[in-house]
Short mmCIF file of C-alpha atoms in Angstrom, two decimals:
data_model
loop_
_atom_site.label_atom_id
_atom_site.label_comp_id
_atom_site.label_asym_id
_atom_site.label_seq_id
_atom_site.Cartn_x
_atom_site.Cartn_y
_atom_site.Cartn_z
CA ALA A 1399 20.82 -66.80 -30.67
CA GLN A 1400 20.81 -67.72 -27.04
CA THR A 1401 19.62 -65.20 -24.48
CA VAL A 1402 19.58 -65.06 -20.69
CA THR A 1403 17.05 -62.91 -18.86
CA GLN A 1404 17.06 -61.85 -15.23
CA SER A 1405 13.88 -59.88 -14.67
CA GLN A 1406 14.61 -58.76 -11.10
CA PRO A 1407 17.12 -55.90 -11.05
CA GLU A 1408 17.06 -55.83 -7.26
CA MET A 1409 15.82 -58.04 -4.44
CA SER A 1410 15.83 -57.74 -0.66
CA VAL A 1411 15.71 -60.43 2.00
CA GLN A 1412 15.77 -60.44 5.78
CA GLU A 1413 18.72 -62.14 7.39
CA ALA A 1414 18.00 -65.85 8.01
CA GLU A 1415 15.12 -65.85 5.52
CA THR A 1416 14.95 -67.51 2.10
CA VAL A 1417 15.06 -65.72 -1.24
CA THR A 1418 14.71 -66.90 -4.82
CA LEU A 1419 16.36 -65.18 -7.78
CA SER A 1420 14.84 -65.80 -11.20
CA CYS A 1421 16.54 -66.56 -14.48
CA THR A 1422 15.09 -67.62 -17.82
CA TYR A 1423 16.96 -68.46 -20.97
CA ASP A 1424 16.24 -69.17 -24.58
CA THR A 1425 18.07 -71.77 -26.64
CA SER A 1426 17.42 -74.35 -29.32
CA GLU A 1427 20.26 -76.55 -28.10
CA SER A 1428 19.69 -79.62 -25.98
CA ASP A 1429 23.08 -79.88 -24.30
CA TYR A 1430 24.19 -76.90 -22.26
CA TYR A 1431 25.21 -75.73 -18.82
CA LEU A 1432 23.84 -73.09 -16.50
CA PHE A 1433 25.64 -71.20 -13.78
CA TRP A 1434 25.07 -68.69 -11.03
CA TYR A 1435 27.92 -66.31 -10.24
CA LYS A 1436 28.14 -63.98 -7.26
CA GLN A 1437 29.86 -60.62 -7.46
CA PRO A 1438 30.35 -58.98 -4.04
CA PRO A 1439 31.45 -55.35 -3.70
CA SER A 1440 35.06 -56.52 -4.12
CA ARG A 1441 34.12 -57.09 -7.80
CA GLN A 1442 35.50 -60.63 -7.77
CA MET A 1443 33.35 -63.11 -9.71
CA ILE A 1444 32.65 -66.25 -7.67
CA LEU A 1445 30.96 -69.38 -8.97
CA VAL A 1446 28.02 -70.25 -6.73
CA ILE A 1447 26.53 -73.27 -8.45
CA ARG A 1448 26.32 -75.01 -11.82
CA GLN A 1449 23.74 -77.28 -13.47
CA GLU A 1450 24.12 -79.65 -16.39
CA ALA A 1451 21.06 -79.58 -18.66
CA TYR A 1452 21.08 -83.35 -19.07
CA LYS A 1453 20.70 -83.87 -15.33
CA GLN A 1454 17.17 -83.82 -13.98
CA GLN A 1455 18.32 -83.51 -10.39
CA ASN A 1456 18.64 -79.95 -9.18
CA ALA A 1457 22.11 -78.89 -8.06
CA THR A 1458 22.73 -77.99 -4.42
CA GLU A 1459 25.68 -76.37 -2.70
CA ASN A 1460 25.14 -75.91 1.03
CA ARG A 1461 22.59 -73.07 1.42
CA PHE A 1462 22.32 -72.56 -2.33
CA SER A 1463 20.10 -74.64 -4.56
CA VAL A 1464 18.53 -74.29 -7.98
CA ASN A 1465 15.14 -75.04 -9.45
CA PHE A 1466 15.89 -76.14 -13.00
CA GLN A 1467 12.86 -76.43 -15.25
CA LYS A 1468 14.21 -77.45 -18.65
CA ALA A 1469 10.92 -77.38 -20.53
CA ALA A 1470 10.13 -73.92 -19.19
CA LYS A 1471 13.76 -72.82 -19.69
CA SER A 1472 13.90 -71.55 -16.16
CA PHE A 1473 16.84 -71.67 -13.75
CA SER A 1474 16.17 -69.99 -10.41
CA LEU A 1475 18.54 -69.74 -7.45
CA LYS A 1476 17.30 -70.26 -3.91
CA ILE A 1477 19.35 -68.96 -1.02
CA SER A 1478 18.32 -70.37 2.34
CA ASP A 1479 19.17 -68.90 5.75
CA SER A 1480 20.40 -65.70 4.10
CA GLN A 1481 23.49 -64.12 5.60
CA LEU A 1482 24.86 -60.60 5.43
CA GLY A 1483 27.73 -61.94 3.33
CA ASP A 1484 25.27 -63.02 0.65
CA ALA A 1485 24.69 -59.39 -0.31
CA ALA A 1486 26.04 -59.10 -3.84
CA MET A 1487 25.18 -58.95 -7.50
CA TYR A 1488 24.15 -62.34 -8.86
CA PHE A 1489 24.54 -63.27 -12.50
CA CYS A 1490 22.93 -66.16 -14.28
CA ALA A 1491 24.98 -67.57 -17.17
CA TYR A 1492 24.53 -70.06 -20.00
CA ALA A 1493 27.22 -72.00 -21.84
CA SER A 1494 27.10 -74.51 -24.66
CA GLY A 1495 29.74 -76.08 -26.86
CA ALA A 1496 27.34 -77.29 -29.54
CA SER A 1497 28.72 -74.93 -32.17
CA GLY A 1498 32.28 -76.14 -31.60
CA THR A 1499 33.46 -73.00 -29.87
CA TYR A 1500 31.52 -72.20 -26.79
CA LYS A 1501 30.87 -68.85 -25.19
CA TYR A 1502 29.29 -67.85 -21.97
CA ILE A 1503 26.20 -65.64 -22.11
CA PHE A 1504 25.37 -63.66 -18.99
CA GLY A 1505 22.15 -62.14 -17.75
CA THR A 1506 21.95 -58.53 -16.62
CA GLY A 1507 22.22 -59.41 -12.95
CA THR A 1508 20.15 -59.14 -9.77
CA ARG A 1509 21.41 -57.08 -6.86
CA LEU A 1510 20.59 -58.81 -3.59
CA LYS A 1511 20.35 -56.81 -0.39
CA VAL A 1512 20.33 -58.61 2.94
CA LEU A 1513 18.62 -56.73 5.75
CA ALA A 1514 19.78 -57.23 9.34
CA ASN B 877 49.21 -69.63 -7.91
CA ALA B 878 48.09 -66.15 -9.03
CA GLY B 879 45.28 -67.30 -11.37
CA VAL B 880 44.18 -64.47 -13.67
CA THR B 881 45.90 -61.12 -13.23
CA GLN B 882 44.74 -57.89 -14.84
CA THR B 883 46.71 -54.68 -15.06
CA PRO B 884 46.03 -51.89 -14.45
CA LYS B 885 43.21 -51.95 -11.88
CA PHE B 886 42.15 -48.36 -12.54
CA ARG B 887 42.75 -45.94 -15.37
CA VAL B 888 41.45 -42.57 -16.49
CA LEU B 889 41.80 -41.59 -20.14
CA LYS B 890 40.93 -38.57 -22.18
CA THR B 891 38.85 -39.00 -25.30
CA GLY B 892 41.05 -40.05 -28.18
CA GLN B 893 43.85 -41.51 -26.08
CA SER B 894 44.94 -45.10 -26.49
CA MET B 895 45.77 -47.77 -23.97
CA THR B 896 46.30 -51.50 -23.54
CA LEU B 897 44.90 -53.70 -20.82
CA LEU B 898 46.96 -56.74 -19.98
CA CYS B 899 45.60 -60.07 -18.84
CA ALA B 900 47.88 -62.86 -17.70
CA GLN B 901 46.94 -66.37 -16.56
CA ASP B 902 49.20 -69.03 -15.10
CA MET B 903 46.83 -72.00 -15.41
CA ASN B 904 47.83 -72.98 -18.96
CA HIS B 905 44.28 -72.30 -20.16
CA GLU B 906 43.55 -72.40 -23.86
CA TYR B 907 40.60 -70.03 -23.85
CA MET B 908 40.73 -66.38 -22.77
CA TYR B 909 38.01 -63.75 -22.85
CA TRP B 910 37.50 -60.03 -22.44
CA TYR B 911 34.18 -58.81 -21.06
CA ARG B 912 32.86 -55.41 -20.20
CA GLN B 913 30.41 -54.83 -17.36
CA ASP B 914 28.01 -51.92 -17.41
CA PRO B 915 25.12 -51.18 -15.02
CA GLY B 916 21.96 -52.92 -16.16
CA MET B 917 23.78 -54.65 -19.02
CA GLY B 918 25.49 -57.54 -17.29
CA LEU B 919 28.73 -58.87 -18.76
CA ARG B 920 29.11 -58.60 -22.51
CA LEU B 921 31.77 -60.41 -24.47
CA ILE B 922 34.14 -58.15 -26.39
CA HIS B 923 36.66 -60.57 -27.90
CA TYR B 924 37.90 -64.01 -27.09
CA SER B 925 40.70 -66.40 -28.02
CA VAL B 926 40.65 -70.18 -28.29
CA GLY B 927 44.42 -70.52 -28.34
CA GLU B 928 47.74 -68.83 -28.88
CA GLY B 929 47.73 -66.75 -32.05
CA THR B 930 43.93 -66.81 -32.46
CA THR B 931 41.30 -64.19 -31.70
CA ALA B 932 37.63 -63.81 -32.47
CA LYS B 933 34.94 -61.16 -32.09
CA GLY B 934 32.35 -61.34 -29.39
CA GLU B 935 29.14 -59.43 -28.89
CA VAL B 936 30.54 -55.87 -28.68
CA PRO B 937 33.92 -55.77 -30.49
CA ASP B 938 33.77 -52.31 -32.08
CA GLY B 939 36.46 -49.91 -30.89
CA TYR B 940 38.64 -52.68 -29.44
CA ASN B 941 41.47 -54.84 -30.71
CA VAL B 942 43.10 -57.86 -29.10
CA SER B 943 46.20 -59.98 -29.43
CA ARG B 944 47.24 -63.37 -28.07
CA LEU B 945 50.91 -63.68 -28.97
CA LYS B 946 51.64 -65.87 -25.97
CA LYS B 947 49.32 -68.47 -24.52
CA GLN B 948 49.36 -66.92 -21.06
CA ASN B 949 48.66 -63.34 -22.16
CA PHE B 950 45.63 -61.70 -23.75
CA LEU B 951 45.84 -57.98 -24.51
CA LEU B 952 42.91 -55.64 -25.05
CA GLY B 953 43.62 -52.40 -26.87
CA LEU B 954 41.66 -49.20 -27.23
CA GLU B 955 43.09 -47.22 -30.14
CA SER B 956 41.02 -44.06 -29.67
CA ALA B 957 39.09 -44.10 -26.42
CA ALA B 958 35.52 -42.79 -26.30
CA PRO B 959 33.31 -41.96 -23.30
CA SER B 960 31.09 -44.92 -24.28
CA GLN B 961 34.00 -47.17 -23.38
CA THR B 962 33.84 -46.14 -19.74
CA SER B 963 33.24 -49.48 -18.04
CA VAL B 964 34.66 -52.21 -15.87
CA TYR B 965 36.64 -54.69 -17.93
CA PHE B 966 37.08 -58.30 -16.93
CA CYS B 967 39.42 -60.88 -18.30
CA ALA B 968 38.60 -64.56 -17.86
CA SER B 969 40.06 -67.88 -18.87
CA ASN B 970 39.35 -71.60 -18.88
CA ASP B 971 40.03 -74.72 -20.92
CA GLY B 972 37.08 -74.22 -23.22
CA LYS B 973 34.79 -76.92 -21.88
CA ALA B 974 31.20 -75.76 -21.56
CA ASN B 975 30.82 -77.26 -18.10
CA GLU B 976 33.89 -75.52 -16.76
CA LYS B 977 33.64 -72.33 -14.80
CA LEU B 978 35.34 -69.16 -15.91
CA PHE B 979 38.31 -67.95 -13.89
CA PHE B 980 38.08 -64.18 -13.65
CA GLY B 981 40.56 -61.43 -13.01
CA SER B 982 39.70 -58.70 -10.53
CA GLY B 983 38.67 -56.21 -13.19
CA THR B 984 39.86 -52.86 -14.53
CA GLN B 985 37.83 -49.72 -13.90
CA LEU B 986 38.28 -47.49 -16.95
CA SER B 987 36.94 -43.97 -17.17
CA VAL B 988 37.10 -42.03 -20.42
CA LEU B 989 36.55 -38.29 -20.00
#
């Protein structure tokens, strides 16, 4: 069975600095997708970035980028120039349709605090 | 375009009471999901549906039932609530493609006393 592990329950970063959130996963499938979701205090789940496993190039969305290491099964999120609005819970997620019916699997989350 | 709407947003139950959470989506999505979110546990899949009239068990289905009588609605029922079911419940939907993001509702905070 696939698993997603976020080993950092909580992280802190100074405003304008860079922070990296870690995520590792375990799968025997070769075709899958990885996501980072942000959950601010409003509780709304917001997609931050997604990565296709077949793409070697790391995904980037403005200040957010990933370091995707397929062989190591690692998918970390880098937030550059951190802003107060980045404070939230961040979830790493895995999805694959190899079995015919796909399901998302989420990690346990990392709470990011941004210090002014 | 409302997206995914969950009702109610908050609810307090006594042990043994029953209730139904309603999820409605207006995006014509085939797939719908119910998750629960607990501190330190992330989001865990309770049940899901791949189309009207179908349901399937997820990771933590015990104590819950679901129905998908209409494509746009996905109901989550608690027949006899227990304190262990105190959680935040999220409904989500999409078209069932692995590369597609999930569209989430705003969640239901349920407390069982």
